[in-house]
Backbone as JSON Lines, residues from 0, in Angstrom:
{"i":0,"aa":"M","n":[0.89,-1.01,0.26],"ca":[-0.37,-0.01,-0.1],"c":[0.63,1.14,-0.14]}
{"i":1,"aa":"R","n":[2.2,1.12,0.54],"ca":[2.64,2.6,0.64],"c":[3.11,2.77,-0.3]}
{"i":2,"aa":"H","n":[3.87,1.63,-0.87],"ca":[4.29,2.16,-2.03],"c":[4.27,2.05,-2.93]}
{"i":3,"aa":"E","n":[2.51,1.9,-3.38],"ca":[1.63,2.23,-4.05],"c":[0.98,3.76,-4.35]}
{"i":4,"aa":"S","n":[1.34,4.69,-2.98],"ca":[1.06,6.1,-2.71],"c":[2.24,6.46,-2.58]}
{"i":5,"aa":"G","n":[3.35,5.87,-2.9],"ca":[4.49,6.46,-3.45],"c":[4.64,6.67,-4.93]}
{"i":6,"aa":"V","n":[4.77,6.11,-5.81],"ca":[3.97,5.98,-7.0],"c":[3.76,6.38,-7.42]}
{"i":7,"aa":"E","n":[2.11,6.77,-6.47],"ca":[0.93,8.06,-6.87],"c":[1.58,9.29,-7.22]}
{"i":8,"aa":"A","n":[2.72,9.13,-6.12],"ca":[2.71,10.91,-5.78],"c":[3.53,10.69,-6.85]}
{"i":9,"aa":"A","n":[4.74,10.04,-7.23],"ca":[5.66,10.2,-8.51],"c":[5.3,10.62,-9.88]}
{"i":10,"aa":"V","n":[4.41,9.88,-9.84],"ca":[3.44,10.36,-11.34],"c":[3.29,12.03,-11.29]}
{"i":11,"aa":"E","n":[2.36,11.68,-10.15],"ca":[1.83,13.5,-10.19],"c":[2.67,14.76,-9.82]}
{"i":12,"aa":"K","n":[3.6,14.54,-9.34],"ca":[5.09,15.86,-9.51],"c":[5.43,15.26,-10.55]}
{"i":13,"aa":"E","n":[5.72,14.34,-11.54],"ca":[5.32,13.88,-12.9],"c":[5.25,14.82,-13.7]}
{"i":14,"aa":"G","n":[4.17,14.69,-13.79],"ca":[2.42,15.82,-14.42],"c":[2.93,16.74,-14.55]}
{"i":15,"aa":"G","n":[2.94,17.27,-13.05],"ca":[2.91,18.99,-12.4],"c":[3.97,19.72,-13.58]}
{"i":16,"aa":"E","n":[5.29,19.11,-12.98],"ca":[6.34,19.99,-14.25],"c":[6.21,19.31,-15.68]}
{"i":17,"aa":"L","n":[5.82,18.06,-16.25],"ca":[5.2,18.36,-17.53],"c":[4.77,19.61,-18.05]}
{"i":18,"aa":"L","n":[3.43,19.72,-17.34],"ca":[2.23,20.46,-18.07],"c":[2.91,21.56,-17.75]}
{"i":19,"aa":"T","n":[3.89,22.29,-16.82],"ca":[4.85,23.84,-16.74],"c":[5.42,23.84,-17.86]}
{"i":20,"aa":"A","n":[6.33,22.32,-17.68],"ca":[7.25,23.0,-19.04],"c":[6.74,23.27,-20.15]}
{"i":21,"aa":"W","n":[5.35,22.05,-20.88],"ca":[4.46,22.19,-21.83],"c":[4.15,23.75,-22.4]}
{"i":22,"aa":"L","n":[3.56,23.58,-21.2],"ca":[3.01,25.65,-21.25],"c":[4.04,26.43,-21.43]}
{"i":23,"aa":"T","n":[4.95,26.86,-20.69],"ca":[5.87,27.49,-20.75],"c":[6.74,27.58,-22.33]}
{"i":24,"aa":"G","n":[6.74,26.72,-22.1],"ca":[6.96,26.2,-23.82],"c":[6.01,27.76,-25.43]}
{"i":25,"aa":"L","n":[5.22,26.76,-24.98],"ca":[4.48,27.96,-25.08],"c":[4.2,28.92,-25.35]}
{"i":26,"aa":"V","n":[4.67,29.68,-24.25],"ca":[4.63,31.19,-23.79],"c":[6.19,31.99,-24.21]}
{"i":27,"aa":"R","n":[7.07,30.62,-24.43],"ca":[8.63,31.12,-25.01],"c":[7.96,31.47,-26.35]}
{"i":28,"aa":"S","n":[7.5,30.18,-27.3],"ca":[7.46,29.75,-28.41],"c":[6.62,30.79,-29.5]}
{"i":29,"aa":"R","n":[5.74,31.76,-28.68],"ca":[4.66,32.09,-28.87],"c":[3.42,31.83,-30.12]}
{"i":30,"aa":"D","n":[3.18,30.76,-28.93],"ca":[2.17,30.84,-29.63],"c":[0.74,30.09,-29.18]}
{"i":31,"aa":"Y","n":[0.82,31.86,-29.26],"ca":[-0.78,31.99,-28.79],"c":[-2.04,31.61,-29.26]}
{"i":32,"aa":"G","n":[-1.95,30.75,-30.53],"ca":[-3.12,29.93,-30.71],"c":[-3.66,28.9,-29.78]}
{"i":33,"aa":"Q","n":[-2.63,28.34,-29.24],"ca":[-2.98,27.35,-28.1],"c":[-3.22,28.5,-27.09]}
{"i":34,"aa":"L","n":[-2.5,28.61,-26.66],"ca":[-2.78,29.43,-25.09],"c":[-4.3,29.83,-25.3]}
{"i":35,"aa":"A","n":[-4.74,30.37,-26.55],"ca":[-5.96,31.0,-26.93],"c":[-7.06,30.0,-26.9]}
{"i":36,"aa":"Q","n":[-6.44,29.06,-27.37],"ca":[-7.47,27.34,-26.76],"c":[-7.63,27.19,-25.43]}
{"i":37,"aa":"L","n":[-6.75,27.31,-25.0],"ca":[-6.37,26.93,-23.79],"c":[-7.68,27.74,-22.87]}
{"i":38,"aa":"R","n":[-7.92,29.06,-23.18],"ca":[-8.68,30.18,-22.33],"c":[-9.62,29.62,-22.42]}
{"i":39,"aa":"R","n":[-10.55,28.85,-23.84],"ca":[-11.75,28.55,-24.04],"c":[-11.99,27.6,-22.58]}
{"i":40,"aa":"T","n":[-13.64,28.01,-22.92],"ca":[-14.77,26.91,-22.04],"c":[-15.53,26.7,-22.75]}
{"i":41,"aa":"G","n":[-15.99,25.29,-21.8],"ca":[-16.99,24.36,-22.9],"c":[-16.62,23.99,-23.98]}
{"i":42,"aa":"T","n":[-15.65,24.12,-24.28],"ca":[-15.28,23.21,-25.26],"c":[-13.78,22.55,-25.15]}
{"i":43,"aa":"E","n":[-13.94,21.22,-25.62],"ca":[-12.48,20.46,-25.26],"c":[-11.81,20.8,-26.41]}
{"i":44,"aa":"T","n":[-10.59,21.83,-26.34],"ca":[-10.0,21.78,-27.85],"c":[-9.37,21.05,-27.54]}
{"i":45,"aa":"S","n":[-8.43,20.6,-28.74],"ca":[-6.74,20.18,-28.84],"c":[-5.97,20.61,-28.08]}
{"i":46,"aa":"A","n":[-5.42,21.61,-27.71],"ca":[-5.27,21.99,-26.19],"c":[-4.82,21.1,-24.58]}
{"i":47,"aa":"H","n":[-6.88,21.68,-24.81],"ca":[-6.85,21.11,-23.73],"c":[-6.75,19.5,-23.17]}
{"i":48,"aa":"I","n":[-6.71,18.5,-24.68],"ca":[-6.48,17.22,-24.73],"c":[-5.15,17.11,-24.07]}
{"i":49,"aa":"R","n":[-4.04,17.96,-24.95],"ca":[-2.86,17.92,-24.79],"c":[-1.98,18.33,-23.17]}
{"i":50,"aa":"A","n":[-2.78,19.39,-22.6],"ca":[-2.46,19.29,-20.85],"c":[-2.98,18.35,-20.43]}
{"i":51,"aa":"G","n":[-3.99,17.68,-20.38],"ca":[-4.52,16.63,-20.08],"c":[-3.84,14.81,-20.05]}
{"i":52,"aa":"W","n":[-2.62,15.07,-21.34],"ca":[-2.01,13.92,-21.65],"c":[-0.78,14.11,-20.37]}
{"i":53,"aa":"C","n":[-0.71,15.05,-20.17],"ca":[0.51,15.43,-18.53],"c":[0.12,14.56,-17.59]}
{"i":54,"aa":"G","n":[-0.72,14.61,-17.21],"ca":[-0.79,13.45,-15.62],"c":[-1.78,12.41,-16.25]}
{"i":55,"aa":"P","n":[-2.04,11.49,-15.22],"ca":[-2.84,10.78,-14.82],"c":[-3.93,10.32,-15.53]}
{"i":56,"aa":"R","n":[-4.15,9.43,-16.32],"ca":[-6.09,9.45,-16.82],"c":[-6.82,9.95,-15.71]}
{"i":57,"aa":"E","n":[-6.99,9.41,-14.96],"ca":[-8.38,9.67,-14.26],"c":[-7.95,11.24,-13.48]}
{"i":58,"aa":"Q","n":[-6.86,11.85,-13.61],"ca":[-6.74,13.13,-13.5],"c":[-6.98,14.51,-13.98]}
{"i":59,"aa":"R","n":[-6.87,13.49,-15.65],"ca":[-6.93,14.35,-16.73],"c":[-7.96,15.7,-16.73]}
{"i":60,"aa":"E","n":[-8.57,15.95,-15.84],"ca":[-10.02,17.21,-15.69],"c":[-9.17,18.23,-15.05]}
{"i":61,"aa":"V","n":[-8.11,18.08,-14.0],"ca":[-7.37,18.9,-13.12],"c":[-6.18,19.49,-14.32]}
{"i":62,"aa":"F","n":[-5.74,18.9,-15.1],"ca":[-4.62,18.89,-15.43],"c":[-5.12,19.95,-16.57]}
{"i":63,"aa":"E","n":[-6.55,20.0,-17.65],"ca":[-6.77,20.98,-18.34],"c":[-7.14,22.06,-17.53]}
{"i":64,"aa":"R","n":[-7.71,21.92,-16.25],"ca":[-8.18,22.99,-16.0],"c":[-7.1,24.3,-15.36]}
{"i":65,"aa":"V","n":[-5.73,23.61,-14.93],"ca":[-4.68,23.79,-15.0],"c":[-4.28,24.62,-15.55]}
{"i":66,"aa":"A","n":[-4.21,24.2,-16.82],"ca":[-3.52,24.86,-17.74],"c":[-4.99,26.1,-18.05]}
{"i":67,"aa":"F","n":[-6.18,25.93,-18.4],"ca":[-6.27,27.33,-18.67],"c":[-6.26,28.28,-17.52]}
{"i":68,"aa":"L","n":[-6.09,27.54,-16.5],"ca":[-5.78,28.99,-15.43],"c":[-4.44,29.9,-15.99]}
{"i":69,"aa":"F","n":[-2.85,28.85,-16.07],"ca":[-1.77,29.32,-16.96],"c":[-2.16,30.39,-18.2]}
{"i":70,"aa":"A","n":[-2.93,29.53,-18.56],"ca":[-3.47,30.43,-20.31],"c":[-4.06,32.31,-19.91]}
{"i":71,"aa":"V","n":[-5.1,31.95,-18.71],"ca":[-5.86,32.92,-18.67],"c":[-5.04,34.1,-17.67]}
{"i":72,"aa":"Y","n":[-3.75,33.74,-16.88],"ca":[-2.48,34.05,-16.34],"c":[-1.6,34.49,-17.61]}
{"i":73,"aa":"H","n":[-1.2,34.04,-18.4],"ca":[-0.21,34.54,-19.38],"c":[-0.83,35.33,-20.58]}
{"i":74,"aa":"Q","n":[-2.05,35.79,-20.97],"ca":[-2.85,36.38,-21.47],"c":[-2.35,37.59,-22.18]}
{"i":75,"aa":"G","n":[-1.09,37.61,-23.23],"ca":[-0.55,38.76,-23.75],"c":[1.1,38.62,-23.35]}
{"i":76,"aa":"R","n":[1.3,37.93,-22.59],"ca":[2.71,37.54,-22.11],"c":[3.42,37.51,-23.13]}
{"i":77,"aa":"S","n":[4.61,37.7,-22.9],"ca":[5.69,37.39,-23.75],"c":[6.83,36.4,-22.96]}
{"i":78,"aa":"V","n":[7.22,36.32,-21.56],"ca":[7.61,36.05,-20.52],"c":[6.84,34.65,-19.74]}
{"i":79,"aa":"P","n":[7.69,33.32,-19.26],"ca":[6.16,32.54,-19.1],"c":[6.74,32.97,-17.95]}
{"i":80,"aa":"S","n":[5.72,32.26,-16.61],"ca":[6.25,32.48,-14.59],"c":[5.74,30.77,-14.55]}
{"i":81,"aa":"Y","n":[6.81,30.29,-14.45],"ca":[6.51,28.89,-13.64],"c":[6.07,29.62,-12.28]}
{"i":82,"aa":"G","n":[5.86,30.79,-11.24],"ca":[5.37,30.9,-10.23],"c":[6.61,30.14,-9.65]}
{"i":83,"aa":"H","n":[5.53,30.85,-8.02],"ca":[6.44,29.72,-6.81],"c":[5.44,29.7,-5.68]}
{"i":84,"aa":"G","n":[5.52,28.93,-4.9],"ca":[4.72,28.71,-3.47],"c":[3.48,28.12,-3.87]}
{"i":85,"aa":"S","n":[2.77,28.16,-2.65],"ca":[2.08,27.35,-2.79],"c":[0.83,28.59,-3.5]}
{"i":86,"aa":"L","n":[-1.12,28.1,-2.98],"ca":[-1.82,29.05,-3.72],"c":[-1.85,29.51,-2.27]}
{"i":87,"aa":"G","n":[-2.25,29.88,-1.12],"ca":[-2.35,30.85,-0.18],"c":[-0.54,31.24,-0.17]}
{"i":88,"aa":"A","n":[0.1,31.7,-0.74],"ca":[1.14,31.67,-0.7],"c":[1.18,33.22,-1.74]}
{"i":89,"aa":"A","n":[1.06,32.28,-3.17],"ca":[1.02,33.89,-3.37],"c":[-0.94,34.29,-3.84]}
{"i":90,"aa":"A","n":[-1.68,33.95,-3.29],"ca":[-2.82,34.86,-2.92],"c":[-2.46,36.14,-1.66]}
{"i":91,"aa":"R","n":[-1.26,36.11,-0.32],"ca":[-1.06,36.68,-0.08],"c":[-0.48,37.94,-0.3]}
{"i":92,"aa":"R","n":[0.31,37.94,-1.67],"ca":[0.56,38.94,-2.25],"c":[-0.8,39.85,-3.13]}
{"i":93,"aa":"I","n":[-1.43,39.03,-2.96],"ca":[-3.07,40.18,-4.13],"c":[-2.95,41.06,-3.05]}
{"i":94,"aa":"G","n":[-2.92,42.38,-3.79],"ca":[-3.91,43.64,-3.06],"c":[-3.31,44.41,-3.62]}
{"i":95,"aa":"D","n":[-2.77,45.86,-2.57],"ca":[-2.92,46.67,-3.36],"c":[-1.9,48.11,-1.8]}
{"i":96,"aa":"G","n":[-1.64,48.94,-1.71],"ca":[-0.92,50.0,-1.26],"c":[-1.2,50.34,-0.01]}
{"i":97,"aa":"A","n":[-2.59,49.54,0.78],"ca":[-3.13,49.73,1.16],"c":[-3.24,49.07,1.6]}
{"i":98,"aa":"G","n":[-2.44,46.99,1.39],"ca":[-2.66,46.03,2.13],"c":[-2.36,44.31,1.45]}
{"i":99,"aa":"R","n":[-2.32,43.98,1.75],"ca":[-1.71,42.85,-0.18],"c":[-2.24,41.48,1.88]}
{"i":100,"aa":"G","n":[-2.6,39.84,0.69],"ca":[-3.22,38.82,1.63],"c":[-4.38,39.58,2.48]}
{"i":101,"aa":"P","n":[-3.42,38.85,3.97],"ca":[-5.08,39.23,5.46],"c":[-5.17,40.57,5.08]}
{"i":102,"aa":"E","n":[-4.49,41.22,4.98],"ca":[-4.25,43.17,5.63],"c":[-4.56,43.44,4.37]}
{"i":103,"aa":"N","n":[-5.66,42.9,3.72],"ca":[-6.7,43.65,2.52],"c":[-8.1,43.13,2.18]}
{"i":104,"aa":"P","n":[-9.1,43.39,2.49],"ca":[-10.45,43.2,2.8],"c":[-10.6,41.92,1.51]}
{"i":105,"aa":"G","n":[-10.29,42.36,0.84],"ca":[-10.45,41.82,-1.44],"c":[-10.43,39.63,-1.12]}
{"i":106,"aa":"A","n":[-8.78,40.01,-0.87],"ca":[-8.77,38.98,-1.05],"c":[-8.69,38.63,-0.26]}
{"i":107,"aa":"Q","n":[-8.2,38.37,1.42],"ca":[-9.21,37.61,2.45],"c":[-10.26,37.17,1.99]}
{"i":108,"aa":"R","n":[-11.75,38.1,1.6],"ca":[-12.55,37.04,1.43],"c":[-12.38,36.02,-0.04]}
{"i":109,"aa":"L","n":[-12.19,36.34,-0.68],"ca":[-11.54,35.38,-1.91],"c":[-10.93,34.52,-1.56]}
{"i":110,"aa":"F","n":[-10.18,34.67,-0.86],"ca":[-9.26,33.39,-0.55],"c":[-9.98,32.7,0.91]}
{"i":111,"aa":"D","n":[-10.89,32.84,1.09],"ca":[-11.35,32.22,2.27],"c":[-12.96,31.28,1.5]}
{"i":112,"aa":"R","n":[-13.18,31.71,-0.08],"ca":[-13.55,31.08,-0.33],"c":[-13.85,30.76,-1.26]}
{"i":113,"aa":"V","n":[-12.44,30.63,-1.56],"ca":[-11.57,29.36,-2.5],"c":[-10.82,27.48,-1.1]}
{"i":114,"aa":"V","n":[-10.76,27.72,0.31],"ca":[-10.8,27.64,1.26],"c":[-11.91,26.93,1.98]}
{"i":115,"aa":"A","n":[-12.83,27.06,2.21],"ca":[-14.44,27.23,2.06],"c":[-14.95,26.38,1.23]}
{"i":116,"aa":"S","n":[-14.72,25.73,-0.04],"ca":[-15.06,24.66,-0.38],"c":[-15.05,23.41,-0.27]}
{"i":117,"aa":"R","n":[-15.8,22.22,-0.92],"ca":[-15.65,20.99,-0.21],"c":[-14.92,20.44,-1.71]}
{"i":118,"aa":"R","n":[-15.37,20.9,-3.04],"ca":[-14.95,20.42,-4.05],"c":[-13.64,21.13,-5.11]}
{"i":119,"aa":"V","n":[-13.39,20.63,-5.73],"ca":[-11.87,21.88,-6.14],"c":[-12.89,23.38,-7.19]}
{"i":120,"aa":"P","n":[-12.68,24.44,-5.5],"ca":[-13.6,25.58,-6.09],"c":[-12.57,26.8,-8.08]}
{"i":121,"aa":"W","n":[-12.66,25.79,-8.32],"ca":[-12.54,26.13,-10.78],"c":[-13.04,27.59,-10.53]}
{"i":122,"aa":"R","n":[-13.86,27.85,-10.32],"ca":[-14.01,29.62,-10.18],"c":[-13.29,30.55,-9.36]}
{"i":123,"aa":"H","n":[-13.04,30.91,-8.07],"ca":[-12.21,31.46,-6.98],"c":[-10.92,31.45,-7.12]}
{"i":124,"aa":"L","n":[-10.63,29.96,-8.12],"ca":[-8.96,30.01,-8.17],"c":[-8.59,31.15,-9.7]}
{"i":125,"aa":"Q","n":[-10.01,30.4,-10.57],"ca":[-9.38,31.22,-11.57],"c":[-9.49,33.15,-11.09]}
{"i":126,"aa":"H","n":[-10.72,32.8,-10.46],"ca":[-10.73,34.9,-9.6],"c":[-9.78,35.11,-8.94]}
{"i":127,"aa":"T","n":[-9.06,34.28,-8.34],"ca":[-7.23,34.78,-8.26],"c":[-6.32,34.49,-8.51]}
{"i":128,"aa":"V","n":[-6.7,33.48,-9.74],"ca":[-5.47,34.17,-11.32],"c":[-5.77,35.35,-11.45]}
{"i":129,"aa":"A","n":[-6.41,35.76,-11.72],"ca":[-7.09,36.95,-12.6],"c":[-6.62,37.81,-11.33]}
{"i":130,"aa":"R","n":[-6.7,38.1,-10.47],"ca":[-6.66,39.43,-9.65],"c":[-4.88,39.46,-9.48]}
{"i":131,"aa":"L","n":[-4.34,38.43,-9.38],"ca":[-3.19,38.09,-9.78],"c":[-2.1,39.07,-10.78]}
{"i":132,"aa":"R","n":[-2.54,38.35,-11.62],"ca":[-2.03,39.21,-12.92],"c":[-2.57,40.51,-12.32]}
{"i":133,"aa":"A","n":[-3.72,41.05,-12.11],"ca":[-4.03,42.56,-12.79],"c":[-2.8,42.91,-11.15]}
{"i":134,"aa":"C","n":[-3.05,42.72,-9.91],"ca":[-1.61,42.82,-8.87],"c":[-0.26,42.66,-9.65]}
{"i":135,"aa":"D","n":[0.25,41.75,-10.95],"ca":[1.3,42.63,-11.49],"c":[2.29,41.14,-10.77]}
{"i":136,"aa":"Q","n":[1.27,40.05,-10.16],"ca":[2.13,39.37,-8.58],"c":[2.16,38.26,-9.44]}
{"i":137,"aa":"H","n":[3.24,37.27,-8.62],"ca":[4.1,35.66,-9.04],"c":[2.69,34.91,-9.31]}
{"i":138,"aa":"P","n":[2.23,34.27,-9.85],"ca":[1.4,32.85,-9.23],"c":[2.19,32.0,-8.62]}
{"i":139,"aa":"P","n":[1.1,31.27,-8.12],"ca":[1.28,29.99,-7.6],"c":[2.74,28.35,-8.65]}
{"i":140,"aa":"S","n":[2.65,28.62,-7.71],"ca":[3.49,27.36,-8.88],"c":[2.67,26.93,-9.55]}
{"i":141,"aa":"W","n":[3.02,26.03,-10.9],"ca":[1.66,25.85,-11.03],"c":[2.27,24.57,-11.34]}
{"i":142,"aa":"A","n":[3.29,24.12,-11.23],"ca":[3.21,22.1,-11.19],"c":[2.93,21.55,-9.63]}
{"i":143,"aa":"R","n":[3.04,23.05,-8.65],"ca":[2.2,22.42,-7.24],"c":[0.91,22.61,-6.98]}
{"i":144,"aa":"L","n":[0.4,23.79,-8.21],"ca":[-0.83,23.42,-7.67],"c":[-1.72,23.11,-8.72]}
{"i":145,"aa":"A","n":[-0.75,21.96,-9.61],"ca":[-1.95,20.78,-10.07],"c":[-1.59,19.39,-8.91]}
{"i":146,"aa":"E","n":[-0.11,19.15,-8.01],"ca":[-0.59,18.37,-7.91],"c":[-1.15,18.6,-6.32]}
{"i":147,"aa":"D","n":[-0.95,19.28,-6.07],"ca":[-2.52,20.53,-4.83],"c":[-3.8,19.8,-5.56]}
{"i":148,"aa":"L","n":[-3.8,20.34,-6.14],"ca":[-5.14,19.85,-7.04],"c":[-5.72,18.31,-7.01]}
{"i":149,"aa":"V","n":[-4.81,17.41,-7.56],"ca":[-4.73,16.24,-7.59],"c":[-5.22,15.28,-6.46]}
{"i":150,"aa":"R","n":[-4.74,16.24,-5.15],"ca":[-4.97,15.98,-3.73],"c":[-5.8,16.42,-2.98]}
{"i":151,"aa":"W","n":[-6.79,17.41,-3.88],"ca":[-7.29,18.17,-2.81],"c":[-8.23,17.17,-1.86]}
{"i":152,"aa":"H","n":[-9.1,16.01,-2.92],"ca":[-10.24,15.34,-1.83],"c":[-9.44,14.24,-0.66]}
{"i":153,"aa":"D","n":[-8.32,14.31,-0.8],"ca":[-6.88,13.58,0.52],"c":[-7.43,14.17,1.86]}
{"i":154,"aa":"R","n":[-8.58,13.85,2.68],"ca":[-8.14,14.8,3.84],"c":[-6.96,14.17,4.64]}
{"i":155,"aa":"K","n":[-6.12,13.54,3.99],"ca":[-4.83,14.1,5.14],"c":[-3.75,15.22,4.23]}
{"i":156,"aa":"A","n":[-4.51,14.87,3.27],"ca":[-2.98,16.54,2.53],"c":[-3.65,17.3,3.2]}
{"i":157,"aa":"R","n":[-4.34,17.92,3.25],"ca":[-5.04,19.32,4.14],"c":[-4.26,20.35,2.55]}
{"i":158,"aa":"I","n":[-5.18,20.17,1.61],"ca":[-4.33,21.25,0.65],"c":[-5.49,22.44,1.63]}
{"i":159,"aa":"A","n":[-6.21,22.84,1.67],"ca":[-7.03,24.15,1.96],"c":[-6.29,24.1,3.01]}
{"i":160,"aa":"Y","n":[-5.78,23.61,4.01],"ca":[-5.43,23.9,5.43],"c":[-3.84,24.6,4.98]}
{"i":161,"aa":"G","n":[-2.84,23.75,4.53],"ca":[-1.7,23.76,3.74],"c":[-1.79,25.5,3.56]}
{"i":162,"aa":"W","n":[-2.35,25.69,2.67],"ca":[-3.02,26.66,1.99],"c":[-2.92,28.18,3.04]}
{"i":163,"aa":"S","n":[-3.89,27.63,3.47],"ca":[-4.04,28.78,4.76],"c":[-2.96,29.07,5.27]}
{"i":164,"aa":"V","n":[-2.62,28.14,6.04],"ca":[-0.93,28.33,6.87],"c":[-0.33,29.07,6.12]}
{"i":165,"aa":"D","n":[-0.21,29.43,4.77],"ca":[0.64,29.6,4.16],"c":[0.11,31.38,3.88]}
{"i":166,"aa":"F","n":[-1.15,31.46,3.58],"ca":[-1.83,32.68,4.18],"c":[-0.93,34.02,4.69]}
{"i":167,"aa":"H","n":[-1.93,33.4,5.46],"ca":[-1.81,33.89,7.2],"c":[-0.63,33.98,7.82]}
{"i":168,"aa":"A","n":[0.73,33.45,7.07],"ca":[1.75,33.24,7.76],"c":[2.61,35.31,7.94]}
{"i":169,"aa":"P","n":[3.0,35.02,9.4],"ca":[2.99,36.35,9.85],"c":[5.02,36.55,9.01]}
{"i":170,"aa":"E","n":[4.43,38.0,8.01],"ca":[5.26,39.26,7.98],"c":[6.83,38.89,8.86]}
{"i":171,"aa":"K","n":[7.85,37.71,7.51],"ca":[9.2,38.01,7.85],"c":[9.39,39.53,8.13]}
{"i":172,"aa":"Q","n":[10.79,39.42,9.73],"ca":[10.9,40.38,9.63],"c":[12.64,41.18,8.8]}
{"i":173,"aa":"T","n":[11.75,42.13,8.93],"ca":[13.03,42.72,7.37],"c":[14.38,42.94,8.39]}
{"i":174,"aa":"K","n":[13.95,44.26,9.69],"ca":[15.16,44.11,10.43],"c":[15.15,43.62,11.73]}
{"i":175,"aa":"R","n":[16.59,43.04,11.48],"ca":[16.58,42.3,13.55],"c":[16.52,43.28,14.45]}
{"i":176,"aa":"K","n":[16.05,43.02,15.77],"ca":[17.52,43.43,16.74],"c":[18.51,43.29,17.1]}
{"i":177,"aa":"D","n":[19.37,43.84,17.94],"ca":[20.88,42.76,18.27],"c":[20.69,42.75,19.53]}
{"i":178,"aa":"P","n":[21.02,41.66,19.73],"ca":[20.21,41.1,20.8],"c":[21.68,41.73,22.27]}
{"i":179,"aa":"T","n":[22.78,42.23,21.62],"ca":[23.95,42.87,22.73],"c":[23.16,44.23,23.08]}
{"i":180,"aa":"T","n":[22.28,44.72,22.38],"ca":[21.69,46.03,22.87],"c":[21.34,46.09,23.46]}
């Protein structure tokens, strides 16, 4: 049993990295046609199908929808962003001069809707990615996002909880007090 879950985790990680490599390649090669196909909803395009091939068969929808989120973020961009951190860490960057993350009421409300959902909150994830794009902030790691969403319903993984911890993490201290003074 342990061996199987380890193999599944390796496949998921490889899938997220494979998806990210393919998507960033589309941006670098300026393949705006396939990126536009990925932004279409309601129809299965060849680009969606290719994105789904990056993951296990039973997780095709997750990979197709992460590709959609990637394409939304990269619309009109010529440089790909691999992103970094979890969705919670990325949502912490949403906001303006008045505050970001938990200090920004709009970001807080949006994030609360994401983590309160029992189902994968696709619509709220789309809004989160659109807000990151509008704020000119880095997205979450696309590979990690795919991996997290594959495990969304795994109670032991506690994805929403992990994202919440990252979102509400205390600010890093920029100045350390000298202990000798």
